[in-house]
mmCIF file of C-alpha atoms and ligand atoms in Angstrom:
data_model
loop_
_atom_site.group_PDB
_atom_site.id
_atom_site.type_symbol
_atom_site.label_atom_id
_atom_site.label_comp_id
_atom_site.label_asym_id
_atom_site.label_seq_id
_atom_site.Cartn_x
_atom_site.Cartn_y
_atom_site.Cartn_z
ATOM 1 C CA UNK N 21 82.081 131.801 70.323
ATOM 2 C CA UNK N 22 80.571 130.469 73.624
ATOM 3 C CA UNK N 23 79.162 127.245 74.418
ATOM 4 C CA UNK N 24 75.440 127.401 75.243
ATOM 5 C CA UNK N 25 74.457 124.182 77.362
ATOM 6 C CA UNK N 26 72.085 123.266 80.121
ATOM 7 C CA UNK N 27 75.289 123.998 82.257
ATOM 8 C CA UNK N 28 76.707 126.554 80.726
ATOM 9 C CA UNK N 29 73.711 128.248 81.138
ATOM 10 C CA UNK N 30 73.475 127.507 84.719
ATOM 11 C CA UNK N 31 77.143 128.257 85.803
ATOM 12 C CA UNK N 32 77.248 131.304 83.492
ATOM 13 C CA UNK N 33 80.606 130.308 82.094
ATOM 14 C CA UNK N 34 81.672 130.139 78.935
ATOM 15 C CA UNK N 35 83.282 126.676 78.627
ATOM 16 C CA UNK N 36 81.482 123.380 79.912
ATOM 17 C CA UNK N 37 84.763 121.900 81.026
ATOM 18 C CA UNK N 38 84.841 120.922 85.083
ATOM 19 C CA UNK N 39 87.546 120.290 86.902
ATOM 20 C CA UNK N 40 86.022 117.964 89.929
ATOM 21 C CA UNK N 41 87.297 117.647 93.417
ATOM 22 C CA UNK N 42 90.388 115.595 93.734
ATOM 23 C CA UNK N 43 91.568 114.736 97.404
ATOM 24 C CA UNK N 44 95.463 115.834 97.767
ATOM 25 C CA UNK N 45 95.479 117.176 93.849
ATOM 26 C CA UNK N 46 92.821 120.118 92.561
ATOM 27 C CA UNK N 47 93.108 122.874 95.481
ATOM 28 C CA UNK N 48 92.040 126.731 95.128
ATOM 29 C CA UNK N 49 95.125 127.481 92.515
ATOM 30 C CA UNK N 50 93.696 125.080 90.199
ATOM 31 C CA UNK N 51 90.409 125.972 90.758
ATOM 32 C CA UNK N 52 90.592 129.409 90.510
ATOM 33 C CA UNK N 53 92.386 129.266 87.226
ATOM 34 C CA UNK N 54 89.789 126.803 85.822
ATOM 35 C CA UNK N 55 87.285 129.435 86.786
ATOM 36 C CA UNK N 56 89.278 132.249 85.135
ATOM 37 C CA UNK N 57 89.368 130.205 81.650
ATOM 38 C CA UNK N 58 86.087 130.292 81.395
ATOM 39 C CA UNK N 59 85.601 126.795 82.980
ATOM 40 C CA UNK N 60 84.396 125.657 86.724
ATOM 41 C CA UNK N 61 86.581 124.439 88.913
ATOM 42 C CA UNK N 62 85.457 122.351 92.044
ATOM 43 C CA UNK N 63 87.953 122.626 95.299
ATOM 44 C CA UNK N 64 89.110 119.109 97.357
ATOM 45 C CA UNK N 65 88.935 119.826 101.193
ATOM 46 C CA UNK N 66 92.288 119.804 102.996
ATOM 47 C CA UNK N 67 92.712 116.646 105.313
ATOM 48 C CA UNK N 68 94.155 118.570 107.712
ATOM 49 C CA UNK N 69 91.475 120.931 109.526
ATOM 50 C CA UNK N 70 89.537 124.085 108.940
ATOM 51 C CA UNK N 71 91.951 126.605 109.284
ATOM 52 C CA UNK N 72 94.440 125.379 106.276
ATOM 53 C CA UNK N 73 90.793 124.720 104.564
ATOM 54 C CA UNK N 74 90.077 128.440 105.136
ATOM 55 C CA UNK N 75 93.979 129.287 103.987
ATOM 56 C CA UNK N 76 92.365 127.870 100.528
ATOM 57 C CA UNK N 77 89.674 129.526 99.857
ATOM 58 C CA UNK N 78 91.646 133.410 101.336
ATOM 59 C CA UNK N 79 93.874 132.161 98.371
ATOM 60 C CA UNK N 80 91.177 131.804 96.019
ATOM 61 C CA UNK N 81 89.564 135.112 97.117
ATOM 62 C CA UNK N 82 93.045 136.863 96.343
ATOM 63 C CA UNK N 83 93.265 134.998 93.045
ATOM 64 C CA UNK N 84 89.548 135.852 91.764
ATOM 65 C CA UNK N 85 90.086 139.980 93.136
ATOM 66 C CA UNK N 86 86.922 138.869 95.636
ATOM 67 C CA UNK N 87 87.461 139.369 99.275
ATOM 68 C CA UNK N 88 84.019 138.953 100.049
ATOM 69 C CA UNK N 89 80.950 137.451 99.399
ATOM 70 C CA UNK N 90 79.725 134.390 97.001
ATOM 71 C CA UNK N 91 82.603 132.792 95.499
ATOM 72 C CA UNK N 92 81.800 131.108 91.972
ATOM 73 C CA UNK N 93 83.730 128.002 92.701
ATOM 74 C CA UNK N 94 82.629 124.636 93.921
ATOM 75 C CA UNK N 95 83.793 122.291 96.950
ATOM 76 C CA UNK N 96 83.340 118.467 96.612
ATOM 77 C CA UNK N 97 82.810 116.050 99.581
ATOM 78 C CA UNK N 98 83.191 112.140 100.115
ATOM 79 C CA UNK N 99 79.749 111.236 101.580
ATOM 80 C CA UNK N 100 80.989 108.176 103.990
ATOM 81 C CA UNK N 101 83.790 110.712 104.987
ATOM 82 C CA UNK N 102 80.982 113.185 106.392
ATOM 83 C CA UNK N 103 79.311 110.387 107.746
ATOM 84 C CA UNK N 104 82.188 109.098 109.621
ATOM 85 C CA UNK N 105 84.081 112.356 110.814
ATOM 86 C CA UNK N 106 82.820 115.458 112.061
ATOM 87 C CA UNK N 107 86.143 117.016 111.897
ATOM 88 C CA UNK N 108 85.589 116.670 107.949
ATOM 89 C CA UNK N 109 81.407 117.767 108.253
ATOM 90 C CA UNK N 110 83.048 121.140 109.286
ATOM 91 C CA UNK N 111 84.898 121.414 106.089
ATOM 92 C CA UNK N 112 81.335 121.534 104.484
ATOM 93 C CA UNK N 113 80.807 124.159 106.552
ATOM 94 C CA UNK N 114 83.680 126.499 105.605
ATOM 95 C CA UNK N 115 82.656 125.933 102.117
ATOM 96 C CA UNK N 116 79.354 126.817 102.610
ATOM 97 C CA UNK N 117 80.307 130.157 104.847
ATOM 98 C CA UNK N 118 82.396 131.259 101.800
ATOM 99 C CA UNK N 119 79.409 130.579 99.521
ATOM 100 C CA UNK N 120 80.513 128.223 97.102
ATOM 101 C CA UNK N 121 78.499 128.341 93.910
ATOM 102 C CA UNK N 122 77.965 124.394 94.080
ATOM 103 C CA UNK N 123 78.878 121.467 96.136
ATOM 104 C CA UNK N 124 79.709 117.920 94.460
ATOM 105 C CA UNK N 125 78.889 114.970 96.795
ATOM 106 C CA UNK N 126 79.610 111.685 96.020
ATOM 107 C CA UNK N 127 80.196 108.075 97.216
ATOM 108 C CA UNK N 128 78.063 107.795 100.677
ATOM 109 C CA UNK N 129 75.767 104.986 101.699
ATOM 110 C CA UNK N 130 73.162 107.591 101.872
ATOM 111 C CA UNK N 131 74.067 111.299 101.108
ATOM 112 C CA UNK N 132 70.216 112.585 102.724
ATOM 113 C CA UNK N 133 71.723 114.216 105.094
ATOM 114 C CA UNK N 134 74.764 116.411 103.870
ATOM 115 C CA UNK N 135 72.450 117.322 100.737
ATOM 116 C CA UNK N 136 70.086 118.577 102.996
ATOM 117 C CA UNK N 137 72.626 120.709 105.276
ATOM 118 C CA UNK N 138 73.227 122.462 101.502
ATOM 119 C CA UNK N 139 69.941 123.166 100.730
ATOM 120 C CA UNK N 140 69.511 124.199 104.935
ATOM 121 C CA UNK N 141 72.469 126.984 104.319
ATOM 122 C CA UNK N 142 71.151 128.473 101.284
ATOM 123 C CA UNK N 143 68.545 127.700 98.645
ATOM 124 C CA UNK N 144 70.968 129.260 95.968
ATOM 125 C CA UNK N 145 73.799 126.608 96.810
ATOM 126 C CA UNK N 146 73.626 124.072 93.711
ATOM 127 C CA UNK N 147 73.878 120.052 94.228
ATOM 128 C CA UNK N 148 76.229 118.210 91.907
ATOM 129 C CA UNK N 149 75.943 114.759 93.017
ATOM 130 C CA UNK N 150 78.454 112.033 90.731
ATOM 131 C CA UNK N 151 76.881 108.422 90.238
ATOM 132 C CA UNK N 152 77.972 105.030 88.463
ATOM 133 C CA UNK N 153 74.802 103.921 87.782
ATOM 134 C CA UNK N 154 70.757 105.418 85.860
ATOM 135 C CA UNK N 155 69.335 104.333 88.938
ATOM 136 C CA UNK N 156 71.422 106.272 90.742
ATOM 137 C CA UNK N 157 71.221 109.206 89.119
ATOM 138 C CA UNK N 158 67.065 109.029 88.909
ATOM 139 C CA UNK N 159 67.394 108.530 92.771
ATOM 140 C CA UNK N 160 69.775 111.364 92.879
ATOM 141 C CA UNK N 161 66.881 114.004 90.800
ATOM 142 C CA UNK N 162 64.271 112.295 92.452
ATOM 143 C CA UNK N 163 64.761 111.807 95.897
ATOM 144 C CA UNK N 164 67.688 115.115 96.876
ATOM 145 C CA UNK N 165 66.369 117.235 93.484
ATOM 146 C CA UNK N 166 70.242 116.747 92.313
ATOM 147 C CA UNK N 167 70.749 120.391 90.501
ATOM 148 C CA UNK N 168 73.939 118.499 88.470
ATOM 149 C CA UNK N 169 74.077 114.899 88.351
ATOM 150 C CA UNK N 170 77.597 113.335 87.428
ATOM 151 C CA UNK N 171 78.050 110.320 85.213
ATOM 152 C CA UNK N 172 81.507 108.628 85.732
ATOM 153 C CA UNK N 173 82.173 105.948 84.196
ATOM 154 C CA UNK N 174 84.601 102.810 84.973
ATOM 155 C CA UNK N 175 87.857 104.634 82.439
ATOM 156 C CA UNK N 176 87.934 107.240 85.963
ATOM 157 C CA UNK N 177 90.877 108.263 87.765
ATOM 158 C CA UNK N 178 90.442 108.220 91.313
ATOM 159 C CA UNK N 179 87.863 106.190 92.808
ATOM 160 C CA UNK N 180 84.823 105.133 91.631
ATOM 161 C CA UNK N 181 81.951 101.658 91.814
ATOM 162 C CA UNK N 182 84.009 98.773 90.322
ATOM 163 C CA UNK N 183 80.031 97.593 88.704
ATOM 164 C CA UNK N 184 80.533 101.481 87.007
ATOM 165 C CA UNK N 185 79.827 100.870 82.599
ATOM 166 C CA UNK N 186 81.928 102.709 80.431
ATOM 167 C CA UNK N 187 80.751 106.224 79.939
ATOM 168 C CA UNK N 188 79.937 105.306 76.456
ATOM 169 C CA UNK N 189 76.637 103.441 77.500
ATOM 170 C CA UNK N 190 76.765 104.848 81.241
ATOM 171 C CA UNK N 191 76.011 108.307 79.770
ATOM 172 C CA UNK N 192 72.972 107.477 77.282
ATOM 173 C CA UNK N 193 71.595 105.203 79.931
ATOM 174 C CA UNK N 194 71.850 107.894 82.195
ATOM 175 C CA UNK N 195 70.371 110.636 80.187
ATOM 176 C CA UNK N 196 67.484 108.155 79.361
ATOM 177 C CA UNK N 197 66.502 107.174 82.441
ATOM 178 C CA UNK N 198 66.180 110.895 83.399
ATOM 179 C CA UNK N 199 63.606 111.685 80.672
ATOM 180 C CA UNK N 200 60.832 110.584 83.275
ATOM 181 C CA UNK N 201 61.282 113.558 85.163
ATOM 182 C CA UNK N 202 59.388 116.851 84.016
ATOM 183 C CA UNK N 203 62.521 118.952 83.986
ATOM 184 C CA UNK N 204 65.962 116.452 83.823
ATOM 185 C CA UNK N 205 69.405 118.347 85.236
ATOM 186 C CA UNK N 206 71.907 118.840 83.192
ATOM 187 C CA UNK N 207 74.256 115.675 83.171
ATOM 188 C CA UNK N 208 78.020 115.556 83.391
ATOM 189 C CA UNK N 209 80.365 113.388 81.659
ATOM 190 C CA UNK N 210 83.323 111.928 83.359
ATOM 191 C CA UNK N 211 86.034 109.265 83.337
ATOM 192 C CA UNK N 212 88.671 109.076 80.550
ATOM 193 C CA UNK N 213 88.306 112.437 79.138
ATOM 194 C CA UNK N 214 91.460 114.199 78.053
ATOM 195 C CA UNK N 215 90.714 115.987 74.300
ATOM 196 C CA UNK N 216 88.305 118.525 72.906
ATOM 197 C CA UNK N 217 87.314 116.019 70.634
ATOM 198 C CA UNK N 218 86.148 113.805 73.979
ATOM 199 C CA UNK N 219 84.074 116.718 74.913
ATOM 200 C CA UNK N 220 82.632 117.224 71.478
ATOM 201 C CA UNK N 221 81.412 113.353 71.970
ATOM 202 C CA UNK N 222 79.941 113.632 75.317
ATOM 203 C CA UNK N 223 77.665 116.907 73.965
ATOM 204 C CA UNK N 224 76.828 115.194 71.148
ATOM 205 C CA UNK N 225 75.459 112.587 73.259
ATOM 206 C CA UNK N 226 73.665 114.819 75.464
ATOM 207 C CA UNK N 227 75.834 116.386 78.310
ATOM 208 C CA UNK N 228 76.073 119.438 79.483
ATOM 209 C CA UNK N 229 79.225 119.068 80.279
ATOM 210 C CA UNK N 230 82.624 116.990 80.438
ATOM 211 C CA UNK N 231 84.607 116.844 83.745
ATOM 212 C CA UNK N 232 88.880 116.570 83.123
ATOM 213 C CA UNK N 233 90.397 114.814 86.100
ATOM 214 C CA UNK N 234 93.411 113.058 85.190
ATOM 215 C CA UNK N 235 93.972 116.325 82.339
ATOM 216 C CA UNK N 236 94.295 118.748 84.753
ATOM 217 C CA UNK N 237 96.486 116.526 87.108
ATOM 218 C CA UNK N 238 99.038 117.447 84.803
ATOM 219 C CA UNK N 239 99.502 121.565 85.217
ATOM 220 C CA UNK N 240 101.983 123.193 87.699
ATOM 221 C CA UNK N 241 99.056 124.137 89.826
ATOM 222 C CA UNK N 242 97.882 120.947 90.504
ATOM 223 C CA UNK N 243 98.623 119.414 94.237
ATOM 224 C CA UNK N 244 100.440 116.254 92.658
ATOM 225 C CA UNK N 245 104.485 116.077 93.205
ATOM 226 C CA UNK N 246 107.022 116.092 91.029
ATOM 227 C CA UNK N 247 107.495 112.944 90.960
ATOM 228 C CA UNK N 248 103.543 112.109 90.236
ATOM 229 C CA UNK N 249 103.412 114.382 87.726
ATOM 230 C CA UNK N 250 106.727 112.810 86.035
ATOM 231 C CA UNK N 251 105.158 109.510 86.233
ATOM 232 C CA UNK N 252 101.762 110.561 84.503
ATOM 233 C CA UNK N 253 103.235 112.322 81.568
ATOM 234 C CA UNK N 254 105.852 109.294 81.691
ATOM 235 C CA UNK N 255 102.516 106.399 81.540
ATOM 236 C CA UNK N 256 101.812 104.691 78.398
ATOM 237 C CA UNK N 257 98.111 104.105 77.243
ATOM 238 C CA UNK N 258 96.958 101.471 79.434
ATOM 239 C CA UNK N 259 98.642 101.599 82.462
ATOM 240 C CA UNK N 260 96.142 103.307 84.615
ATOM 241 C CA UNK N 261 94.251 100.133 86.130
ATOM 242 C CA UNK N 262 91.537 99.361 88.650
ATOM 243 C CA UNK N 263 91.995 97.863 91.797
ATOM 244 C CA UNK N 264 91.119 97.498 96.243
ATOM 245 C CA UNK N 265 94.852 97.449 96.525
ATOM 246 C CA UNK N 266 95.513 101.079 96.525
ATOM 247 C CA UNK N 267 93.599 101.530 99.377
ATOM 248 C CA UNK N 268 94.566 98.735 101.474
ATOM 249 C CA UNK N 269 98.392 99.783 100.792
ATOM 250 C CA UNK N 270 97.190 103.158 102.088
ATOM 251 C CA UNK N 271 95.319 102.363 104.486
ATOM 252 C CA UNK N 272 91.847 104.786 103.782
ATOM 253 C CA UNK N 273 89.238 101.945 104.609
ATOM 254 C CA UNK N 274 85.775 103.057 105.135
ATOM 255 C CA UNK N 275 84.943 103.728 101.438
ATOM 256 C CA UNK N 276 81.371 102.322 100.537
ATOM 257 C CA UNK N 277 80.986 98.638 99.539
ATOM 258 C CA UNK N 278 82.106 98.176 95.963
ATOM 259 C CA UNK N 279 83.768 101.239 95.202
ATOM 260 C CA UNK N 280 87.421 101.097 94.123
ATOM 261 C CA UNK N 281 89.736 102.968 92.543
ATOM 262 C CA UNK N 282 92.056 103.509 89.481
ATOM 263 C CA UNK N 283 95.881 104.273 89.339
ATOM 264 C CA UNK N 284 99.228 103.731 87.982
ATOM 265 C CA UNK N 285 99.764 100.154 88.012
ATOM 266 C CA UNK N 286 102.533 99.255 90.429
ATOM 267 C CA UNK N 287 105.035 96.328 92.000
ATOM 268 C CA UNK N 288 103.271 96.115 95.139
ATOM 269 C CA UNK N 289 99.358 96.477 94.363
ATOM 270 C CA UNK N 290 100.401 93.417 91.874
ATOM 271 C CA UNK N 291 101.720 91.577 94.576
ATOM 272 C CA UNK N 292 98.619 92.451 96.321
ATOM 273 C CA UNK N 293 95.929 91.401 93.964
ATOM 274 C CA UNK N 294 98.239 88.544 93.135
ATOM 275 C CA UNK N 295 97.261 87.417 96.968
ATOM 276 C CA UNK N 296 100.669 88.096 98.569
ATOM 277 C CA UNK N 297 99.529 89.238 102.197
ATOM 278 C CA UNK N 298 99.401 93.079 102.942
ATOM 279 C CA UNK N 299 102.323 93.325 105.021
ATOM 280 C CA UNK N 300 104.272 91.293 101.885
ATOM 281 C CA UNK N 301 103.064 93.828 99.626
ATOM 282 C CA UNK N 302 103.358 96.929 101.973
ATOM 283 C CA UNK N 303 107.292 95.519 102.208
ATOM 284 C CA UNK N 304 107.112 95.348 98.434
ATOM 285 C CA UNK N 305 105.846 99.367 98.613
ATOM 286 C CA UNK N 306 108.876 100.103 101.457
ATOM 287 C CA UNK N 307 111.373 98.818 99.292
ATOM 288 C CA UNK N 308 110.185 100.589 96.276
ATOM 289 C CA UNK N 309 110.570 103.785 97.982
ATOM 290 C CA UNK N 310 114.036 102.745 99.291
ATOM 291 C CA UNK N 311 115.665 101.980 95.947
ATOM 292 C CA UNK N 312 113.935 105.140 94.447
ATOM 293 C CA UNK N 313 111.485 103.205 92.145
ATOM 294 C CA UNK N 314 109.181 105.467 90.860
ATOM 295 C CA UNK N 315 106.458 102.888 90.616
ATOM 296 C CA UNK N 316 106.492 103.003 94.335
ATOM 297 C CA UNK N 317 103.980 105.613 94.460
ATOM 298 C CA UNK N 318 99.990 105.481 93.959
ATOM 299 C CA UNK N 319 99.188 107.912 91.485
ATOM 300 C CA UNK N 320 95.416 108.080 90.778
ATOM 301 C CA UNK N 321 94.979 108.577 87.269
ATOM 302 C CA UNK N 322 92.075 107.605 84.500
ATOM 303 C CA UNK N 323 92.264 105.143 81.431
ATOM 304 C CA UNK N 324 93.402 108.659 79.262
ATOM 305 C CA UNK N 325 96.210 108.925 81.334
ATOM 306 C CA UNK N 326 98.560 108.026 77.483
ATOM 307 C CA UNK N 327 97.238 111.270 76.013
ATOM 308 C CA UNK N 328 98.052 113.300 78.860
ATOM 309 C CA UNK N 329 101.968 113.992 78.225
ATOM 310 C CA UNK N 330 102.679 117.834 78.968
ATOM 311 C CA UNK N 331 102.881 119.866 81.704
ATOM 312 C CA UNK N 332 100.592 123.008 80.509
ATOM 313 C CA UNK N 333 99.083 125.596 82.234
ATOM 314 C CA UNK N 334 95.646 125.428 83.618
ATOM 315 C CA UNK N 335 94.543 128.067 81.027
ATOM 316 C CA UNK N 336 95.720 126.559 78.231
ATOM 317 C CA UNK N 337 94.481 123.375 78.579
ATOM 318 C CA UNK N 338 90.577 125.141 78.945
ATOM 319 C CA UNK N 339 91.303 127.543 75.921
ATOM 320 C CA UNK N 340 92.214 124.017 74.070
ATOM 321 C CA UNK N 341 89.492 121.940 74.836
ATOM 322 C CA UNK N 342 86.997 124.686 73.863
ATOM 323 C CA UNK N 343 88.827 125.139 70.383
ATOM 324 C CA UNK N 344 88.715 121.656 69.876
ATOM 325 C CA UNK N 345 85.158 120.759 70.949
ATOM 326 C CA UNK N 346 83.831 123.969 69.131
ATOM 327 C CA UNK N 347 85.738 122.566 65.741
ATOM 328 C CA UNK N 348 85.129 119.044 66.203
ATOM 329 C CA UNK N 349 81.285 120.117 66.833
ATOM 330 C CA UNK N 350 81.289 121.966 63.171
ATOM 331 C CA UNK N 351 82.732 119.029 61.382
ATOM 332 C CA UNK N 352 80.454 116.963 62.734
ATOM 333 C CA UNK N 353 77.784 119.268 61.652
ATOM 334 C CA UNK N 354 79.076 119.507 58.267
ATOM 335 C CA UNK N 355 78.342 115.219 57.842
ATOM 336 C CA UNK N 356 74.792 116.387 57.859
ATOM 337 C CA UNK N 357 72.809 117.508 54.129
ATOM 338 C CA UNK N 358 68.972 117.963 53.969
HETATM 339 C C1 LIG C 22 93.650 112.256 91.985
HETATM 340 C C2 LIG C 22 92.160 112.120 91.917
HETATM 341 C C3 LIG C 22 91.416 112.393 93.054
HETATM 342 C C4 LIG C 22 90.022 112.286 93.015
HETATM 343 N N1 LIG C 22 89.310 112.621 94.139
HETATM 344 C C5 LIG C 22 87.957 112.614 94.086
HETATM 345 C C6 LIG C 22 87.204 113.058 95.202
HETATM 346 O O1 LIG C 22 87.748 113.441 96.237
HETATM 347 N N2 LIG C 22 85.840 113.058 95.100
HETATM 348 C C7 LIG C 22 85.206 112.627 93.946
HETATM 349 O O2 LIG C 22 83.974 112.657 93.885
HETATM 350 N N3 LIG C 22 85.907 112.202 92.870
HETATM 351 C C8 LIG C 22 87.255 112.195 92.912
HETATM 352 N N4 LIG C 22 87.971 111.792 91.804
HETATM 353 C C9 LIG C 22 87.249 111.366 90.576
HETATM 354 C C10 LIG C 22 86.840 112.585 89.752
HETATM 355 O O3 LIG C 22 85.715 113.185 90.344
HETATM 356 C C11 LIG C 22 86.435 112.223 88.296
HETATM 357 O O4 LIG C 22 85.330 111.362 88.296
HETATM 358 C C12 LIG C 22 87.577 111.597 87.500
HETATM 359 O O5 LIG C 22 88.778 112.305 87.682
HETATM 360 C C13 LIG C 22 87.222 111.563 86.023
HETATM 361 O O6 LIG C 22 88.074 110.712 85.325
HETATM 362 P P1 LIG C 22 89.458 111.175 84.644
HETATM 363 O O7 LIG C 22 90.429 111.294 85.769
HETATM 364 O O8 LIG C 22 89.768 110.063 83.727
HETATM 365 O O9 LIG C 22 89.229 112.485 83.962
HETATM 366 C C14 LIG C 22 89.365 111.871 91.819
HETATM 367 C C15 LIG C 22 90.130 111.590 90.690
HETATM 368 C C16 LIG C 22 91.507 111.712 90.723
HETATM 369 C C17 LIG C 22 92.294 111.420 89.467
#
């Protein structure tokens, strides 16, 4: 039994289950095994220049048996990131040498530009482009002709608009403000997601698709260490929160104006949203990491980050979710009598 969605249909997989980009966490191991389960996996960039970028996707070539030609994985991109480095504009253009089946921009003051360097390397390249907002994502189909938009919600891992609804009314406002258009894309669901029975919900709304961040985090072939994997199968329900801090601890400024992000909640982003000064809390941090305190670590993880307590293989968790969302689907259909 396949799926048969707007996405499914144009991915030509099996299983609407995405993994997105994540920065330092979903490389070409991930990806590629996402892929292989019948699911589509989108590739971070490497910070650190093309060649270890191109080291990526030779590994992904070796793990899919393809050594040349189209690859049918995706590559994500931070939009103020292109806009501010051209070191990390080249990494766009690796992916799109290698032919990635779909790039996945998101979070840039305007993303004009880098959507049209896609569409100037190849007409066949698909657009995913993730938003917080219906006018957003109307922009997004309007204005760039978004193949895939992305609906994240505020329950995200990772970053994200702090104004972003919950995906419960982000999604149907979304979808609705889309119906204007003669032919919508398909729409994504993310933030919180971690069960079949989540993706079961988000079709039954009306996506084509639900994207697993913080679930996949937890697989051996996810970038995370040890000890950020230990402390996201460790974290109770709840203790994934939102804050600036993160960022000014690590120091990545640059991100557009109101966008924040979500993580394990920690000693020294308290101190730092209590209004202790950043070198207090960056002490806070130091010391943390002196006395071995696992909290003194960011680990970017979404409000589902309770149900996620297993290490299991990238396979597995795909093969699950489609059980589940195929039998959750059915009992939902069996509420219905003419
Ligand atoms: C560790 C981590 C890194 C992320 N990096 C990116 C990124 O580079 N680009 C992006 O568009 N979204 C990024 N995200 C957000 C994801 O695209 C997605 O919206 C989110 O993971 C969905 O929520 P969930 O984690 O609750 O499943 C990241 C999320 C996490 C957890």
């Amino acid at each position: 039994m396949s799926f048969n969605t707007q996405l499914t249909r144009l991915l030509g997989i099996r299983t609407p289950v995405i993994l997105p980009p994540m920065a330092f966490a979903a490389g070409a191991l991930l990806a590629s095994q996402v892929h292989m389960a019948g699911g589509f996996g989108f590739l971070s960039p490497t910070y650190s220049g093309t060649d270890a970028f191109e080291r990526e996707f030779a590994l992904a070539r070796m793990l899919l048996g393809q050594p040349t030609g189209a690859l049918p994985l995706g590559a994500g991109f931070l939009g103020w990131k292109l806009d501010a480095d051209p070191a990390h504009a080249a990494l766009l253009d690796v992916a799109l040498a290698h032919g990635v089946r779909c790039v996945w921009l998101s979070f840039g003051a305007d993303l004009t530009r880098w959507v049209e360097r896609v569409r100037a390397h190849d007409s066949t390249t698909l657009v995913a482009i993730q938003v917080n907002s219906a006018a957003e994502a109307l922009h997004a189909a309007r204005t760039w002709k978004a193949d895939i938009i992305v609906a994240q919600g505020i329950e995200a891992g990772g970053h994200g608009a702090a104004s972003a609804p919950p995906l419960l009314n982000l999604l149907p406002q979304v979808l609705r403000a889309l119906t204007v258009l003669p032919a919508p894309p398909p729409v994504l669901a993310a933030g919180g997601l971690t069960s079949g029975a989540h993706l079961a919900a988000v079709l039954a709304l009306g996506a084509s698709g639900g994207v697993f961040g913080t679930r996949f985090l937890a697989t051996p072939a996810a970038l995370y260490t040890p000890a950020q994997k230990a402390a996201l199968l460790a974290a109770p329900a709840g203790a994934a929160v939102r804050s600036r801090a993160f960022d000014a601890l690590r120091g990545t400024l640059g991100w557009p104006a109101g966008v924040d992000g979500r993580a394990l909640a920690m000693p020294a982003a308290e101190a730092y949203d209590g209004g202790a000064p950043l070198e207090d809390a960056r002490r806070v941090l130091e010391d943390g990491v002196r006395t071995g305190d696992p909290r003194a670590q960011i680990v970017w993880a979404g409000t589902g980050v309770g149900e996620v307590t297993e290490l299991q293989p990238a396979k597995d968790i795909v093969r699950e979710l489609h059980d589940d969302a195929a039998a959750h689907l059915r009992a939902s259909y069996a509420l219905l009598q003419e």
